[in-house]
Backbone as CSV, one residue per row, in Angstrom:
resi,resn,N_x,N_y,N_z,CA_x,CA_y,CA_z,C_x,C_y,C_z
1,MET,0.837,-1.186,0.000,0.000,0.000,0.000,0.877,1.243,0.000
2,LYS,0.559,2.207,-0.849,1.339,3.429,-0.973,0.686,4.562,-0.193
3,THR,1.466,5.265,0.619,0.976,6.456,1.296,1.676,7.671,0.698
4,ILE,0.961,8.809,0.688,1.530,10.009,0.089,1.424,11.178,1.064
5,SER,2.317,12.152,0.878,2.343,13.350,1.702,1.394,14.400,1.131
6,LEU,1.254,15.506,1.838,0.399,16.586,1.365,0.919,17.158,0.051
7,SER,2.232,17.368,-0.051,2.784,17.914,-1.296,2.592,16.950,-2.451
8,GLU,2.719,15.655,-2.194,2.480,14.664,-3.248,1.011,14.647,-3.657
9,LEU,0.116,14.790,-2.686,-1.312,14.854,-2.997,-1.603,16.044,-3.899
10,GLN,-1.050,17.209,-3.565,-1.306,18.400,-4.367,-0.778,18.246,-5.779
11,ALA,0.331,17.530,-5.934,0.915,17.338,-7.258,0.150,16.314,-8.082
12,GLN,-0.493,15.342,-7.410,-1.108,14.223,-8.133,-2.625,14.295,-8.248
13,LYS,-3.290,15.156,-7.460,-4.750,15.076,-7.346,-5.482,15.372,-8.653
14,ASP,-4.895,16.196,-9.533,-5.598,16.516,-10.782,-5.641,15.326,-11.737
15,GLY,-4.729,14.373,-11.545,-4.722,13.197,-12.405,-5.306,11.964,-11.757
16,ALA,-5.950,12.147,-10.599,-6.504,11.000,-9.867,-7.905,11.326,-9.373
17,THR,-8.628,10.280,-9.010,-9.930,10.451,-8.368,-9.732,10.459,-6.863
18,LEU,-10.210,11.523,-6.211,-10.132,11.622,-4.755,-11.376,10.999,-4.142
19,ILE,-11.183,10.105,-3.185,-12.321,9.501,-2.486,-12.249,9.859,-1.006
20,HIS,-13.296,10.520,-0.543,-13.489,10.831,0.878,-14.157,9.603,1.508
21,VAL,-13.472,8.931,2.445,-13.931,7.619,2.900,-14.693,7.669,4.225
22,LEU,-15.017,8.881,4.713,-15.809,9.017,5.935,-17.299,9.015,5.591
23,PRO,-18.186,8.927,6.595,-19.625,8.879,6.331,-20.141,10.113,5.589
24,GLU,-21.310,9.962,5.010,-21.897,10.987,4.150,-22.045,12.328,4.847
25,GLU,-22.451,12.306,6.143,-22.651,13.579,6.840,-21.355,14.356,6.995
26,HIS,-20.227,13.654,7.105,-18.932,14.328,7.171,-18.520,14.844,5.796
27,PHE,-18.800,14.076,4.777,-18.528,14.541,3.417,-19.327,15.794,3.111
28,ASP,-20.608,15.806,3.495,-21.452,16.974,3.243,-20.947,18.200,3.994
29,CYS,-20.365,17.979,5.167,-19.841,19.089,5.965,-18.597,19.694,5.318
30,ALA,-17.638,18.857,4.992,-16.374,19.366,4.445,-15.617,18.249,3.754
31,HIS,-15.179,18.527,2.537,-14.362,17.555,1.810,-13.396,18.291,0.885
32,LEU,-12.365,17.592,0.475,-11.390,18.177,-0.435,-12.063,18.501,-1.766
33,PRO,-11.695,19.599,-2.398,-12.323,19.980,-3.665,-12.245,18.864,-4.704
34,GLY,-13.400,18.564,-5.297,-13.467,17.563,-6.353,-13.592,16.131,-5.891
35,ALA,-13.612,15.912,-4.556,-13.676,14.541,-4.049,-15.069,13.955,-4.228
36,ILE,-15.126,12.631,-4.293,-16.382,11.888,-4.247,-16.419,11.122,-2.935
37,ASN,-17.573,10.565,-2.614,-17.746,9.938,-1.296,-18.075,8.457,-1.417
38,ALA,-17.330,7.634,-0.676,-17.652,6.219,-0.468,-17.158,5.881,0.932
39,CYS,-18.068,5.548,1.821,-17.723,5.363,3.236,-17.108,3.987,3.472
40,VAL,-15.889,3.969,3.988,-15.180,2.711,4.223,-15.803,1.908,5.355
41,TYR,-16.634,2.547,6.190,-17.263,1.837,7.293,-18.448,0.994,6.836
42,GLU,-18.900,1.205,5.621,-20.042,0.448,5.107,-19.568,-0.845,4.464
43,THR,-20.361,-1.902,4.592,-19.984,-3.189,3.987,-19.999,-3.135,2.466
44,ILE,-20.697,-2.152,1.901,-20.764,-2.041,0.431,-19.682,-1.121,-0.123
45,PHE,-18.675,-0.783,0.696,-17.655,0.180,0.273,-17.026,-0.199,-1.068
46,VAL,-16.523,-1.414,-1.183,-15.827,-1.812,-2.404,-16.781,-1.811,-3.598
47,SER,-17.993,-2.325,-3.426,-18.933,-2.354,-4.551,-19.361,-0.943,-4.943
48,LYS,-19.444,-0.025,-3.977,-19.791,1.355,-4.310,-18.681,2.006,-5.119
49,VAL,-17.429,1.770,-4.725,-16.310,2.292,-5.500,-16.320,1.697,-6.903
50,ALA,-16.656,0.415,-6.995,-16.711,-0.233,-8.314,-17.757,0.421,-9.218
51,GLU,-18.871,0.865,-8.638,-19.878,1.582,-9.422,-19.368,2.949,-9.864
52,LEU,-18.665,3.633,-8.954,-18.172,4.975,-9.266,-16.953,4.947,-10.181
53,ILE,-16.102,3.959,-9.986,-14.844,3.861,-10.744,-14.671,2.415,-11.210
54,PRO,-15.305,2.022,-12.297,-15.221,0.617,-12.720,-13.847,0.200,-13.254
55,ASP,-13.063,1.146,-13.739,-11.744,0.829,-14.291,-10.743,0.650,-13.152
56,LYS,-10.276,-0.572,-12.943,-9.390,-0.859,-11.825,-7.951,-0.417,-12.057
57,THR,-7.667,0.170,-13.230,-6.342,0.749,-13.458,-6.351,2.264,-13.248
58,SER,-7.493,2.808,-12.822,-7.586,4.248,-12.563,-6.730,4.631,-11.362
59,SER,-6.196,5.847,-11.411,-5.453,6.376,-10.267,-6.447,6.891,-9.222
60,ILE,-6.303,6.407,-7.994,-7.238,6.753,-6.917,-6.435,7.168,-5.695
61,ILE,-6.859,8.256,-5.062,-6.288,8.681,-3.779,-7.415,8.687,-2.751
62,VAL,-7.228,7.957,-1.668,-8.233,7.909,-0.601,-7.731,8.712,0.589
63,TYR,-8.661,9.341,1.304,-8.299,10.088,2.495,-9.479,10.066,3.461
64,GLY,-9.168,10.320,4.734,-10.208,10.352,5.760,-9.941,11.436,6.767
65,ALA,-10.043,11.090,8.059,-9.941,12.091,9.116,-8.516,12.551,9.356
66,GLY,-7.538,11.667,9.154,-6.164,11.982,9.501,-5.866,11.617,10.940
67,GLY,-4.703,12.049,11.415,-4.312,11.700,12.775,-4.078,10.207,12.905
68,ASP,-4.612,9.618,13.987,-4.410,8.188,14.233,-5.479,7.308,13.608
69,SER,-6.449,7.923,12.921,-7.538,7.129,12.364,-7.043,6.254,11.213
70,LEU,-7.523,5.012,11.181,-7.076,4.029,10.185,-7.944,4.019,8.929
71,ASP,-8.835,5.024,8.773,-9.793,4.980,7.682,-9.146,4.911,6.294
72,ALA,-8.162,5.787,6.024,-7.570,5.834,4.687,-6.764,4.572,4.366
73,THR,-5.967,4.115,5.333,-5.161,2.915,5.066,-6.056,1.687,4.906
74,THR,-7.129,1.611,5.683,-8.061,0.490,5.542,-8.726,0.515,4.171
75,ALA,-9.141,1.706,3.721,-9.763,1.829,2.399,-8.794,1.408,1.305
76,ALA,-7.540,1.850,1.409,-6.540,1.488,0.404,-6.304,-0.016,0.367
77,GLU,-6.246,-0.626,1.541,-6.043,-2.077,1.598,-7.214,-2.829,0.971
78,LYS,-8.435,-2.382,1.253,-9.611,-3.042,0.698,-9.633,-2.936,-0.831
79,LEU,-9.311,-1.762,-1.349,-9.354,-1.567,-2.793,-8.217,-2.309,-3.493
80,THR,-7.053,-2.343,-2.870,-5.938,-3.115,-3.440,-6.290,-4.598,-3.490
81,LYS,-6.890,-5.094,-2.406,-7.315,-6.493,-2.374,-8.377,-6.777,-3.427
82,ALA,-9.187,-5.764,-3.753,-10.241,-5.936,-4.759,-9.712,-5.832,-6.183
83,GLY,-8.422,-5.541,-6.352,-7.836,-5.557,-7.692,-7.489,-4.208,-8.274
84,TYR,-7.717,-3.125,-7.529,-7.311,-1.802,-8.001,-5.790,-1.687,-7.900
85,THR,-5.154,-1.175,-8.959,-3.692,-1.249,-9.063,-2.977,0.070,-8.794
86,LYS,-3.725,1.172,-8.764,-3.080,2.471,-8.571,-3.767,3.211,-7.411
87,ILE,-3.545,2.696,-6.218,-4.172,3.240,-5.018,-3.118,3.908,-4.147
88,ALA,-3.439,5.102,-3.670,-2.583,5.790,-2.712,-3.449,6.312,-1.573
89,ALA,-2.886,6.345,-0.371,-3.607,6.832,0.805,-2.941,8.095,1.316
90,PHE,-3.734,9.163,1.398,-3.268,10.397,2.043,-3.660,10.305,3.510
91,THR,-2.719,9.863,4.332,-3.042,9.570,5.724,-3.146,10.824,6.579
92,GLY,-2.658,11.954,6.072,-2.828,13.203,6.804,-4.278,13.628,6.894
93,GLY,-5.055,13.264,5.870,-6.492,13.484,5.875,-6.900,14.946,5.968
94,ILE,-8.180,15.128,6.278,-8.727,16.480,6.392,-7.999,17.296,7.456
95,ALA,-7.565,16.629,8.519,-6.889,17.345,9.603,-5.654,18.088,9.090
96,GLU,-4.803,17.416,8.318,-3.594,18.071,7.802,-3.941,19.123,6.753
97,TRP,-4.942,18.834,5.934,-5.389,19.786,4.921,-5.832,21.092,5.591
98,GLN,-6.602,20.989,6.674,-7.097,22.180,7.379,-5.968,22.916,8.094
99,ARG,-5.019,22.170,8.654,-3.903,22.818,9.337,-3.120,23.729,8.405
100,ASN,-3.167,23.413,7.128,-2.455,24.219,6.132,-3.361,25.255,5.467
101,ASN,-4.549,25.448,6.064,-5.486,26.482,5.594,-5.823,26.353,4.118
102,LEU,-5.987,25.114,3.669,-6.353,24.859,2.277,-7.868,24.831,2.145
103,PRO,-8.399,25.170,0.985,-9.855,25.296,0.825,-10.564,23.944,0.872
104,LEU,-11.776,23.981,1.395,-12.633,22.807,1.463,-13.981,23.125,0.836
105,GLU,-14.635,22.108,0.327,-15.995,22.233,-0.165,-16.951,21.624,0.858
106,GLY,-18.207,22.047,0.851,-19.211,21.499,1.750,-19.939,22.592,2.501
107,SER,-20.809,22.170,3.405,-21.648,23.118,4.132,-20.900,23.836,5.246
108,HIS,-19.784,23.257,5.694,-18.959,23.808,6.772,-19.704,23.893,8.101
109,THR,-20.721,23.074,8.254,-21.401,22.939,9.548,-20.925,21.639,10.169
110,THR,-20.260,21.741,11.281,-19.619,20.566,11.876,-20.647,19.616,12.460
111,PRO,-20.684,18.347,11.997,-21.589,17.389,12.620,-21.071,16.994,13.982
112,GLY,-21.976,16.766,14.892,-21.543,16.356,16.227,-22.725,15.942,17.071
113,SER,-22.438,15.326,18.191,-23.488,14.870,19.095,-24.023,16.033,19.914
114,ALA,-25.323,16.084,20.075,-25.934,17.108,20.922,-25.585,16.833,22.379
115,THR,-25.534,17.893,23.176,-25.248,17.756,24.604,-26.538,17.439,25.345
116,PRO,-26.657,16.252,25.951,-27.891,15.911,26.678,-28.032,16.731,27.948
117,GLN,-29.269,17.006,28.317,-29.547,17.817,29.482,-30.927,17.479,30.007
118,GLY,-31.035,17.209,31.328,-32.329,17.021,31.949,-32.603,15.585,32.351
119,ARG,-33.884,15.272,32.442,-34.343,13.957,32.888,-34.826,13.147,31.685
120,TYR,-34.370,11.912,31.603,-34.714,11.018,30.503,-35.437,9.803,31.085
121,GLU,-36.663,9.582,30.628,-37.469,8.460,31.116,-37.159,7.196,30.320
122,LEU,-37.077,6.084,31.031,-36.747,4.816,30.398,-37.848,4.358,29.444
123,ASP,-37.464,3.898,28.260,-38.392,3.283,27.317,-38.450,1.790,27.633
124,THR,-39.524,1.350,28.257,-39.620,-0.043,28.703,-39.866,-1.014,27.560
125,GLU,-40.279,-0.508,26.399,-40.504,-1.392,25.255,-39.198,-1.829,24.607
126,THR,-38.218,-0.938,24.583,-36.962,-1.239,23.881,-35.799,-1.540,24.821
127,SER,-35.937,-1.225,26.109,-34.871,-1.536,27.071,-34.990,-3.006,27.508
128,LEU,-33.854,-3.622,27.791,-33.857,-5.065,28.065,-32.634,-5.451,28.880
129,VAL,-32.806,-6.482,29.703,-31.690,-7.108,30.403,-31.562,-8.544,29.906
130,ARG,-30.355,-8.910,29.511,-30.071,-10.300,29.135,-29.243,-10.938,30.249
131,TRP,-29.654,-12.132,30.669,-28.954,-12.810,31.760,-28.366,-14.129,31.275
132,THR,-27.307,-14.546,31.931,-26.724,-15.872,31.708,-26.411,-16.486,33.058
133,GLY,-26.955,-17.690,33.310,-26.643,-18.464,34.505,-25.879,-19.711,34.110
134,ARG,-24.940,-20.153,34.945,-24.060,-21.254,34.554,-23.887,-22.253,35.685
135,ASN,-23.529,-23.464,35.287,-23.008,-24.432,36.239,-21.800,-25.099,35.608
136,LEU,-21.295,-26.153,36.225,-20.064,-26.757,35.711,-20.239,-27.362,34.328
137,PHE,-21.445,-27.763,33.984,-21.648,-28.541,32.771,-22.502,-27.841,31.717
138,ASN,-23.124,-26.712,32.068,-24.109,-26.140,31.155,-24.295,-24.658,31.487
139,HIS,-25.083,-24.003,30.675,-25.507,-22.648,30.995,-26.855,-22.397,30.340
140,HIS,-27.578,-21.445,30.893,-28.848,-21.003,30.319,-28.812,-19.492,30.188
141,HIS,-29.573,-18.988,29.232,-29.622,-17.538,29.064,-31.037,-17.123,28.687
142,GLY,-31.335,-15.874,28.964,-32.672,-15.369,28.684,-32.754,-13.873,28.907
143,THR,-33.962,-13.386,29.174,-34.183,-11.949,29.265,-35.001,-11.582,30.499
144,LEU,-34.896,-10.303,30.854,-35.738,-9.668,31.857,-36.187,-8.324,31.296
145,ARG,-37.449,-7.982,31.525,-37.940,-6.681,31.091,-37.738,-5.659,32.212
146,LEU,-37.719,-4.398,31.837,-37.676,-3.314,32.810,-39.049,-2.677,32.896
147,SER,-39.464,-2.301,34.105,-40.802,-1.730,34.284,-40.780,-0.223,34.468
148,GLY,-39.603,0.380,34.555,-39.523,1.827,34.689,-38.130,2.270,35.046
149,GLY,-37.939,3.587,35.044,-36.653,4.138,35.417,-36.404,5.467,34.738
150,HIS,-35.313,6.111,35.123,-34.950,7.381,34.509,-33.460,7.629,34.684
151,ILE,-32.944,8.578,33.898,-31.544,8.993,33.943,-31.528,10.514,34.036
152,GLU,-30.685,11.046,34.929,-30.543,12.492,35.091,-29.175,12.925,34.559
153,VAL,-29.196,13.957,33.699,-27.973,14.457,33.078,-27.915,15.973,33.229
154,GLN,-26.730,16.496,33.540,-26.521,17.939,33.578,-25.315,18.296,32.725
155,ASN,-25.547,19.164,31.733,-24.473,19.607,30.833,-23.710,18.432,30.220
156,GLY,-24.465,17.395,29.855,-23.864,16.241,29.211,-23.213,15.247,30.141
157,ILE,-23.248,15.492,31.452,-22.604,14.609,32.427,-23.669,13.857,33.220
158,LEU,-23.544,12.542,33.257,-24.480,11.712,34.008,-24.399,12.034,35.499
159,GLN,-25.556,12.299,36.106,-25.620,12.622,37.525,-26.164,11.466,38.358
160,SER,-27.249,10.853,37.910,-27.866,9.769,38.659,-28.759,8.964,37.723
161,ALA,-29.186,7.805,38.194,-30.071,6.949,37.399,-30.775,5.978,38.335
162,ARG,-31.889,5.484,37.860,-32.654,4.489,38.608,-33.429,3.651,37.602
163,PHE,-33.400,2.328,37.772,-34.273,1.509,36.934,-34.741,0.280,37.703
164,THR,-35.932,-0.180,37.325,-36.597,-1.276,38.027,-36.762,-2.464,37.091
165,LEU,-36.412,-3.648,37.589,-36.555,-4.895,36.835,-37.853,-5.592,37.219
166,ASP,-38.572,-6.062,36.229,-39.790,-6.843,36.445,-39.403,-8.310,36.536
167,MET,-39.278,-8.833,37.744,-38.802,-10.200,37.926,-39.799,-11.239,37.412
168,ASN,-41.086,-10.867,37.311,-42.074,-11.785,36.741,-41.871,-12.009,35.247
169,SER,-41.096,-11.127,34.618,-40.901,-11.232,33.165,-39.754,-12.160,32.790
170,ILE,-39.096,-12.772,33.775,-37.930,-13.592,33.470,-38.287,-14.688,32.466
171,ALA,-37.446,-14.802,31.423,-37.684,-15.772,30.353,-36.372,-16.443,29.988
172,CYS,-36.472,-17.676,29.495,-35.312,-18.442,29.051,-35.368,-18.577,27.533
173,ASP,-34.252,-18.283,26.869,-34.210,-18.312,25.406,-33.655,-19.603,24.820
174,ASP,-32.920,-20.381,25.606,-32.168,-21.478,24.993,-32.867,-22.830,25.068
175,LEU,-33.820,-23.016,25.971,-34.511,-24.304,26.086,-35.717,-24.327,25.154
176,VAL,-35.636,-25.131,24.100,-36.732,-25.183,23.123,-37.848,-26.124,23.571
177,ASP,-37.533,-27.083,24.427,-38.572,-27.962,24.965,-39.426,-27.151,25.943
178,THR,-40.700,-27.003,25.647,-41.563,-26.126,26.443,-41.694,-26.600,27.888
179,ALA,-41.702,-27.926,28.103,-41.840,-28.440,29.468,-40.599,-28.113,30.294
180,TYR,-39.402,-28.347,29.731,-38.171,-28.029,30.455,-38.038,-26.524,30.665
181,ASN,-38.443,-25.755,29.657,-38.380,-24.309,29.771,-39.249,-23.825,30.932
182,ALA,-40.474,-24.317,30.976,-41.391,-23.916,32.051,-40.874,-24.356,33.414
183,MET,-40.260,-25.539,33.477,-39.717,-26.029,34.742,-38.587,-25.127,35.233
184,LEU,-37.717,-24.705,34.312,-36.627,-23.815,34.709,-37.170,-22.474,35.201
185,ILE,-38.146,-21.921,34.507,-38.703,-20.625,34.913,-39.339,-20.736,36.304
186,ARG,-40.067,-21.823,36.559,-40.638,-22.021,37.898,-39.537,-22.070,38.947
187,HIS,-38.436,-22.767,38.606,-37.305,-22.903,39.517,-36.676,-21.535,39.813
188,LEU,-36.527,-20.717,38.784,-35.938,-19.390,38.967,-36.847,-18.470,39.773
189,ARG,-38.151,-18.682,39.638,-39.099,-17.815,40.345,-39.311,-18.225,41.801
190,ASP,-38.952,-19.443,42.162,-39.248,-19.869,43.528,-38.154,-19.421,44.497
191,ASP,-38.246,-19.846,45.742,-37.348,-19.347,46.780,-35.900,-19.782,46.593
192,ASP,-35.670,-20.845,45.827,-34.295,-21.263,45.595,-33.488,-20.164,44.906
193,PHE,-34.155,-19.384,44.075,-33.449,-18.330,43.342,-33.983,-16.940,43.688
194,PHE,-35.081,-16.488,43.087,-35.421,-15.068,43.181,-36.735,-14.773,43.904
195,ALA,-37.422,-15.791,44.411,-38.602,-15.586,45.268,-39.521,-14.505,44.710
196,VAL,-39.911,-14.685,43.462,-40.624,-13.635,42.738,-41.986,-13.323,43.350
197,ASP,-42.655,-14.321,43.934,-43.956,-14.053,44.557,-43.848,-13.006,45.655
198,ARG,-42.767,-13.039,46.408,-42.582,-12.081,47.503,-41.852,-10.815,47.071
199,PHE,-41.020,-10.945,46.033,-40.206,-9.810,45.597,-40.326,-9.676,44.068
200,PRO,-41.422,-9.123,43.590,-41.683,-9.089,42.140,-40.808,-8.120,41.359
201,THR,-40.079,-7.246,42.052,-39.199,-6.315,41.341,-37.818,-6.311,41.984
202,ALA,-36.858,-5.887,41.191,-35.514,-5.567,41.687,-35.205,-4.160,41.210
203,GLU,-34.337,-3.450,41.928,-34.090,-2.065,41.564,-32.630,-1.702,41.731
204,PHE,-32.102,-0.988,40.734,-30.765,-0.408,40.839,-30.899,1.099,40.935
205,VAL,-30.211,1.692,41.913,-30.192,3.141,42.098,-28.751,3.607,41.986
206,CYS,-28.470,4.403,40.967,-27.140,4.992,40.789,-27.112,6.334,41.502
207,THR,-26.269,6.445,42.534,-26.196,7.682,43.305,-25.172,8.661,42.747
208,HIS,-24.138,8.145,42.081,-23.199,9.018,41.387,-22.437,8.208,40.350
209,ALA,-21.848,8.937,39.407,-21.129,8.285,38.307,-19.809,9.011,38.080
210,ASP,-18.749,8.241,37.913,-17.428,8.810,37.649,-17.111,8.707,36.162
211,PRO,-16.924,9.830,35.468,-16.496,9.755,34.063,-15.129,9.092,33.964
212,LEU,-14.959,8.250,32.962,-13.684,7.560,32.766,-12.838,8.347,31.777
213,PRO,-11.596,8.684,32.131,-10.752,9.479,31.232,-10.271,8.660,30.037
214,SER,-9.980,9.364,28.965,-9.352,8.772,27.771,-10.177,7.647,27.155
215,CYS,-11.501,7.706,27.310,-12.333,6.667,26.699,-12.613,7.040,25.243
216,THR,-12.825,6.031,24.424,-13.190,6.217,23.022,-14.564,5.599,22.800
217,PRO,-15.276,6.007,21.738,-16.612,5.447,21.505,-16.584,3.922,21.447
218,GLY,-17.560,3.311,22.148,-17.663,1.856,22.124,-17.067,1.165,23.332
219,ILE,-16.424,1.918,24.237,-15.939,1.334,25.484,-16.546,2.142,26.637
220,PRO,-16.580,1.587,27.848,-17.213,2.307,28.957,-16.655,3.711,29.150
221,ASN,-17.553,4.674,29.352,-17.145,6.053,29.617,-17.525,6.523,31.018
222,TYR,-18.173,5.652,31.795,-18.514,5.955,33.180,-18.327,4.711,34.038
223,THR,-18.061,4.939,35.338,-18.271,3.905,36.342,-19.457,4.343,37.188
224,LEU,-20.499,3.526,37.208,-21.707,3.830,37.973,-21.579,3.249,39.376
225,HIS,-21.949,4.030,40.371,-21.905,3.601,41.764,-23.293,3.754,42.376
226,GLY,-23.714,2.749,43.112,-25.017,2.844,43.754,-25.346,1.582,44.516
227,THR,-26.634,1.239,44.527,-27.087,0.043,45.238,-28.056,-0.735,44.353
228,ILE,-28.110,-2.037,44.582,-29.107,-2.876,43.934,-29.886,-3.621,45.020
229,THR,-31.193,-3.655,44.845,-32.068,-4.360,45.784,-32.685,-5.551,45.064
230,LEU,-32.439,-6.748,45.578,-32.925,-7.992,44.987,-33.352,-8.909,46.124
231,ARG,-34.529,-9.511,46.007,-35.069,-10.352,47.075,-35.151,-9.578,48.402
232,GLY,-35.394,-8.277,48.325,-35.517,-7.463,49.525,-34.211,-7.113,50.203
233,VAL,-33.086,-7.515,49.614,-31.764,-7.241,50.181,-31.085,-6.175,49.332
234,THR,-30.527,-5.171,49.975,-29.839,-4.092,49.271,-28.341,-4.207,49.485
235,GLN,-27.601,-4.187,48.369,-26.146,-4.290,48.421,-25.537,-3.196,47.540
236,PRO,-24.335,-2.743,47.865,-23.658,-1.773,46.994,-23.272,-2.434,45.669
237,LEU,-23.266,-1.627,44.617,-22.911,-2.155,43.300,-22.272,-1.046,42.483
238,SER,-21.128,-1.366,41.882,-20.458,-0.461,40.948,-20.089,-1.249,39.696
239,PHE,-20.205,-0.611,38.551,-19.854,-1.286,37.300,-19.609,-0.251,36.202
240,PRO,-18.783,-0.597,35.202,-18.547,0.315,34.076,-19.724,0.269,33.104
241,ALA,-19.959,1.391,32.439,-21.087,1.475,31.508,-20.758,2.456,30.389
242,VAL,-21.422,2.229,29.265,-21.389,3.177,28.150,-22.695,3.956,28.179
243,ILE,-22.618,5.273,28.299,-23.785,6.141,28.236,-23.555,7.126,27.101
244,ALA,-24.462,7.158,26.141,-24.262,8.011,24.966,-25.580,8.618,24.527
245,ALA,-25.491,9.743,23.833,-26.669,10.429,23.314,-26.814,10.151,21.830
246,ALA,-27.958,9.593,21.445,-28.248,9.453,20.022,-28.537,10.823,19.425
247,ASP,-29.223,11.665,20.191,-29.469,13.063,19.864,-29.859,13.742,21.176
248,ALA,-30.297,15.015,21.106,-30.579,15.759,22.334,-31.712,15.148,23.145
249,ASP,-32.586,14.366,22.498,-33.768,13.841,23.175,-33.691,12.365,23.530
250,HIS,-32.625,11.685,23.137,-32.551,10.240,23.368,-31.179,9.835,23.898
251,LEU,-31.198,9.063,24.989,-29.990,8.477,25.553,-30.037,6.967,25.416
252,THR,-28.872,6.381,25.337,-28.784,4.920,25.383,-27.679,4.537,26.359
253,GLY,-27.847,3.420,27.012,-26.850,2.943,27.954,-26.631,1.445,27.785
254,GLN,-25.423,1.008,28.071,-25.095,-0.410,27.956,-24.081,-0.768,29.027
255,ALA,-24.292,-1.902,29.684,-23.357,-2.346,30.717,-23.401,-3.861,30.829
256,GLN,-22.273,-4.428,31.229,-22.180,-5.864,31.496,-21.439,-6.057,32.822
257,PHE,-21.961,-6.925,33.659,-21.289,-7.192,34.927,-21.797,-8.518,35.507
258,GLU,-21.088,-8.999,36.532,-21.450,-10.216,37.237,-22.065,-9.844,38.589
259,LEU,-23.141,-10.546,38.942,-23.818,-10.309,40.220,-23.788,-11.597,41.034
260,ASP,-23.307,-11.502,42.263,-23.258,-12.671,43.147,-24.633,-12.841,43.803
261,ARG,-25.391,-13.812,43.326,-26.770,-14.007,43.795,-26.832,-14.407,45.265
262,THR,-25.764,-15.047,45.778,-25.797,-15.520,47.163,-25.811,-14.355,48.150
263,GLN,-25.346,-13.181,47.734,-25.376,-12.014,48.616,-26.806,-11.537,48.870
264,PHE,-27.753,-12.050,48.084,-29.147,-11.627,48.194,-30.054,-12.759,48.688
265,GLY,-29.443,-13.827,49.183,-30.214,-14.927,49.738,-30.565,-16.027,48.765
266,SER,-30.031,-15.979,47.539,-30.255,-17.057,46.574,-29.129,-18.075,46.737
267,HIS,-29.386,-19.112,47.527,-28.326,-20.030,47.941,-28.281,-21.332,47.153
268,TYR,-29.292,-21.624,46.370,-29.409,-22.931,45.716,-28.136,-23.271,44.935
269,GLY,-27.592,-24.459,45.188,-26.474,-24.999,44.414,-25.151,-24.294,44.598
270,SER,-25.021,-23.440,45.599,-23.769,-22.708,45.792,-22.714,-23.606,46.418
271,GLY,-21.598,-23.766,45.743,-20.508,-24.576,46.272,-19.861,-23.967,47.489
272,ARG,-20.113,-22.710,47.755,-19.590,-22.057,48.948,-20.436,-22.363,50.172
273,LEU,-21.701,-22.774,49.941,-22.637,-22.942,51.048,-23.093,-24.386,51.260
274,PHE,-22.868,-25.250,50.281,-23.293,-26.647,50.387,-22.139,-27.561,50.015
275,ALA,-22.123,-28.760,50.629,-21.087,-29.754,50.344,-21.639,-30.855,49.450
276,PHE,-20.734,-31.520,48.713,-21.053,-32.699,47.906,-22.180,-32.432,46.896
277,LEU,-22.132,-31.293,46.247,-23.185,-30.954,45.279,-23.063,-31.746,43.985
278,GLY,-21.845,-32.076,43.593,-21.667,-32.796,42.342,-22.253,-32.031,41.168
279,LYS,-23.105,-32.703,40.387,-23.690,-32.080,39.199,-24.737,-31.020,39.534
280,HIS,-25.047,-30.848,40.797,-26.062,-29.872,41.202,-25.474,-28.488,41.507
281,VAL,-24.165,-28.337,41.289,-23.545,-27.029,41.503,-24.094,-26.016,40.504
282,VAL,-24.407,-24.839,41.012,-24.782,-23.697,40.172,-23.852,-22.545,40.531
283,ASN,-23.288,-21.906,39.534,-22.367,-20.800,39.807,-23.028,-19.710,40.649
284,ASP,-22.260,-19.170,41.568,-22.781,-18.077,42.391,-23.070,-16.835,41.550
285,HIS,-22.249,-16.582,40.543,-22.365,-15.354,39.770,-23.324,-15.527,38.585
286,VAL,-24.170,-14.525,38.394,-25.048,-14.423,37.233,-24.544,-13.273,36.378
287,HIS,-24.419,-13.505,35.080,-23.955,-12.452,34.169,-25.155,-11.663,33.664
288,LEU,-25.051,-10.339,33.716,-26.113,-9.461,33.239,-25.577,-8.522,32.170
289,HIS,-26.338,-8.398,31.098,-26.036,-7.435,30.031,-27.255,-6.528,29.902
290,ILE,-27.075,-5.262,30.251,-28.183,-4.318,30.314,-28.108,-3.365,29.131
291,LYS,-29.233,-3.201,28.446,-29.348,-2.253,27.343,-30.524,-1.331,27.643
292,LEU,-30.243,-0.035,27.776,-31.257,0.936,28.133,-31.456,1.970,27.032
293,HIS,-32.713,2.343,26.819,-33.050,3.470,25.947,-33.954,4.407,26.748
294,ALA,-33.654,5.684,26.664,-34.425,6.650,27.437,-34.688,7.902,26.601
295,LYS,-35.845,8.519,26.850,-36.274,9.715,26.108,-36.453,10.872,27.071
296,ARG,-36.008,12.052,26.649,-36.104,13.221,27.520,-37.553,13.557,27.809
297,SER,-37.852,13.784,29.078,-39.235,14.057,29.484,-39.490,15.561,29.505
């Protein structure tokens, strides 16, 4: 793969096709004069380039954001693998072009995420908890619905949150035999596990959240601290989470963590509490994957 400098780009661009490989909204905002757009993040990137430039001997220069972003080099590698023979990557990208005060085409309105502010009510239709329970020989997984909750944000910073789990909604996804499935659900609902008749809900209350430094999109940006109440027992709980704004009116959150069920009185099959369990051992920890959607109220 060939990479070129800014001076080489300026010397060669009139004899080559420039491809801006970032998403359409970034292309519309600002792009190098005369460039066309094909987003390298899309699975149809190569086929789109093939539609725009069917001649694989054409001279092509790809560029993206610049800096440490791998967009241009990835695009060049994909096109070279697809059979294009004259590909060059301007890895300095728009960032280097702008640093040199060179002209750009586009609307010049910078796309970006809106700053969330206020109280966001949980969308119980689209929010979900996925659980996984395990033992030495097997595991089961399923879902739990949420019955309510909210998130408080000030100037884009998470302040607090609360959400309630509907324990009656517990479902198993992996057992296709209806009789075994129903038997497991009864087992999970009884006193051996979650005593749902007496404790139909569980609740997590986030009292404060610590922003995580140097985070990038797609990894946790907060550590949430608070308490969880399950089977009438309240215990402290902290875990990393991703909290992001889809726009000014919608937040989404995602977190994964392990919960020790025995701390809440769910003792069935615990190797820490019973002897000679053999095949009846059930792991103390339950894995939870929480996906939240909330709308500003």
